[in-house]
Amino acid sequence: MLRYLDDPNLLTRYLEIKAEIKRLQEELETLQPEILAALWEEPEQKAEYGGYLLTVGTRRTYAYSERVQALEEELRALKKREEQDGTATLVRHTSFVVVRTAPARNG
C-alpha cells in the first residue's frame, strides 16, 4: 500500500484501468490483421467509416553495415561520457508509474 495515498480506491482504479488497457490492446492486435488486409484492397489503401479515416501506415526497419553500427556504438559511448561529466544538458526528466506483478511471498 502507498503510505501517502489518502484514498486506496484510487490505486485500485488505476490498476483496473491498466489491466483494461492491456486487455483492449491485445484485442486490437487480434483485429488488426483482418482490417489491414481489407484496407489493402481499397483504392489508395484508405477508407472512411464512422467518422474516421483509416489508412495503411508502414514502418521500415533497416540493418546497417558494421561501420555504421560501430559509429553508433561510439556515439552512445560519447553521449554517456557527456552525461557523466556534465557536458550534456538535462532537457527533461520524466517520472512515471511502473506496474509489474509482485513476486510471490514465502510464508
C-alpha positions as a LaTeX table, in Angstrom:
\begin{tabular}{lrrr}
\hline
Residue & $x$ (\AA) & $y$ (\AA) & $z$ (\AA) \\
\hline
Met1 & 0.00 & 0.00 & 0.00 \\
Leu2 & 1.10 & 3.56 & $-0.59$ \\
Arg3 & 1.55 & 5.24 & 2.80 \\
Tyr4 & 0.85 & 8.72 & 1.44 \\
Leu5 & $-2.22$ & 7.89 & $-0.63$ \\
Asp6 & $-5.34$ & 9.04 & 1.20 \\
Asp7 & $-7.81$ & 7.03 & $-0.86$ \\
Pro8 & $-6.78$ & 3.43 & $-1.66$ \\
Asn9 & $-9.65$ & 3.29 & $-4.18$ \\
Leu10 & $-7.53$ & 5.49 & $-6.47$ \\
Leu11 & $-4.85$ & 2.84 & $-6.63$ \\
Thr12 & $-7.41$ & 0.09 & $-7.15$ \\
Arg13 & $-8.99$ & 2.01 & $-10.02$ \\
Tyr14 & $-5.59$ & 2.83 & $-11.54$ \\
Leu15 & $-4.66$ & $-0.85$ & $-11.65$ \\
Glu16 & $-8.09$ & $-1.79$ & $-13.05$ \\
Ile17 & $-7.63$ & 0.73 & $-15.87$ \\
Lys18 & $-4.09$ & $-0.53$ & $-16.61$ \\
Ala19 & $-5.43$ & $-4.10$ & $-16.86$ \\
Glu20 & $-8.28$ & $-2.99$ & $-19.12$ \\
Ile21 & $-5.89$ & $-1.09$ & $-21.40$ \\
Lys22 & $-3.73$ & $-4.22$ & $-21.69$ \\
Arg23 & $-6.79$ & $-6.36$ & $-22.50$ \\
Leu24 & $-8.01$ & $-3.87$ & $-25.10$ \\
Gln25 & $-4.53$ & $-3.60$ & $-26.68$ \\
Glu26 & $-4.43$ & $-7.39$ & $-27.03$ \\
Glu27 & $-7.88$ & $-7.35$ & $-28.63$ \\
Leu28 & $-6.80$ & $-4.63$ & $-31.07$ \\
Glu29 & $-3.82$ & $-6.74$ & $-32.08$ \\
Thr30 & $-6.11$ & $-9.66$ & $-32.94$ \\
Leu31 & $-8.43$ & $-7.45$ & $-35.03$ \\
Gln32 & $-5.76$ & $-5.52$ & $-36.88$ \\
Pro33 & $-4.63$ & $-8.13$ & $-39.45$ \\
Glu34 & $-8.11$ & $-8.52$ & $-40.93$ \\
Ile35 & $-8.74$ & $-4.76$ & $-41.00$ \\
Leu36 & $-5.32$ & $-4.19$ & $-42.59$ \\
Ala37 & $-5.93$ & $-6.86$ & $-45.24$ \\
Ala38 & $-9.25$ & $-5.21$ & $-46.13$ \\
Leu39 & $-7.61$ & $-1.78$ & $-46.35$ \\
Trp40 & $-5.01$ & $-3.10$ & $-48.79$ \\
Glu41 & $-7.88$ & $-3.96$ & $-51.14$ \\
Glu42 & $-9.34$ & $-0.43$ & $-51.02$ \\
Pro43 & $-8.47$ & 2.20 & $-53.64$ \\
Glu44 & $-5.43$ & 4.11 & $-52.34$ \\
Gln45 & $-5.49$ & 1.84 & $-49.26$ \\
Lys46 & $-7.86$ & 4.11 & $-47.37$ \\
Ala47 & $-11.48$ & 4.16 & $-46.26$ \\
Glu48 & $-13.86$ & 6.26 & $-44.18$ \\
Tyr49 & $-16.03$ & 4.68 & $-41.53$ \\
Gly50 & $-17.90$ & 6.00 & $-38.51$ \\
Gly51 & $-16.38$ & 9.45 & $-38.80$ \\
Tyr52 & $-12.82$ & 8.07 & $-39.04$ \\
Leu53 & $-10.35$ & 7.89 & $-41.90$ \\
Leu54 & $-8.46$ & 4.61 & $-41.96$ \\
Thr55 & $-5.21$ & 4.36 & $-43.92$ \\
Val56 & $-2.37$ & 1.89 & $-44.20$ \\
Gly57 & 0.67 & 3.04 & $-42.27$ \\
Thr58 & 4.09 & 1.49 & $-42.74$ \\
Arg59 & 7.33 & 1.41 & $-40.81$ \\
Arg60 & 10.60 & 0.21 & $-42.28$ \\
Thr61 & 13.40 & $-1.37$ & $-40.28$ \\
Tyr62 & 16.93 & $-1.47$ & $-41.61$ \\
Ala63 & 20.02 & $-3.45$ & $-40.71$ \\
Tyr64 & 23.12 & $-1.29$ & $-41.09$ \\
Ser65 & 26.70 & $-2.10$ & $-42.01$ \\
Glu66 & 29.31 & $-2.93$ & $-39.38$ \\
Arg67 & 30.84 & 0.53 & $-39.97$ \\
Val68 & 27.57 & 2.30 & $-39.11$ \\
Gln69 & 26.99 & 0.02 & $-36.11$ \\
Ala70 & 30.49 & 0.82 & $-34.82$ \\
Leu71 & 29.86 & 4.56 & $-35.24$ \\
Glu72 & 26.54 & 4.24 & $-33.37$ \\
Glu73 & 28.30 & 2.43 & $-30.52$ \\
Glu74 & 30.96 & 5.14 & $-30.41$ \\
Leu75 & 28.25 & 7.81 & $-30.34$ \\
Arg76 & 26.45 & 6.03 & $-27.46$ \\
Ala77 & 29.71 & 5.93 & $-25.51$ \\
Leu78 & 30.35 & 9.63 & $-26.18$ \\
Lys79 & 26.81 & 10.53 & $-25.06$ \\
Lys80 & 27.23 & 8.52 & $-21.85$ \\
Arg81 & 30.56 & 10.23 & $-21.14$ \\
Glu82 & 28.98 & 13.68 & $-21.63$ \\
Glu83 & 26.09 & 12.75 & $-19.31$ \\
Gln84 & 28.57 & 11.63 & $-16.65$ \\
Asp85 & 30.96 & 14.59 & $-16.90$ \\
Gly86 & 28.21 & 17.21 & $-17.07$ \\
Thr87 & 28.84 & 18.36 & $-20.65$ \\
Ala88 & 25.39 & 17.16 & $-21.72$ \\
Thr89 & 22.49 & 19.30 & $-20.52$ \\
Leu90 & 19.42 & 17.66 & $-18.97$ \\
Val91 & 16.47 & 18.92 & $-21.00$ \\
Arg92 & 13.67 & 16.96 & $-19.38$ \\
His93 & 13.24 & 14.46 & $-16.56$ \\
Thr94 & 10.07 & 12.38 & $-16.74$ \\
Ser95 & 8.69 & 10.25 & $-13.92$ \\
Phe96 & 6.03 & 7.58 & $-14.37$ \\
Val97 & 4.47 & 4.64 & $-12.58$ \\
Val98 & 5.82 & 1.19 & $-13.44$ \\
Val99 & 3.42 & $-1.68$ & $-12.71$ \\
Arg100 & 4.62 & $-5.29$ & $-12.55$ \\
Thr101 & 3.29 & $-8.43$ & $-10.93$ \\
Ala102 & 4.69 & $-8.68$ & $-7.40$ \\
Pro103 & 6.86 & $-11.73$ & $-6.61$ \\
Ala104 & 5.20 & $-14.45$ & $-4.53$ \\
Arg105 & 5.98 & $-14.20$ & $-0.84$ \\
Asn106 & 7.15 & $-17.23$ & 1.08 \\
Gly107 & 5.36 & $-17.97$ & 4.32 \\
\hline
\end{tabular}
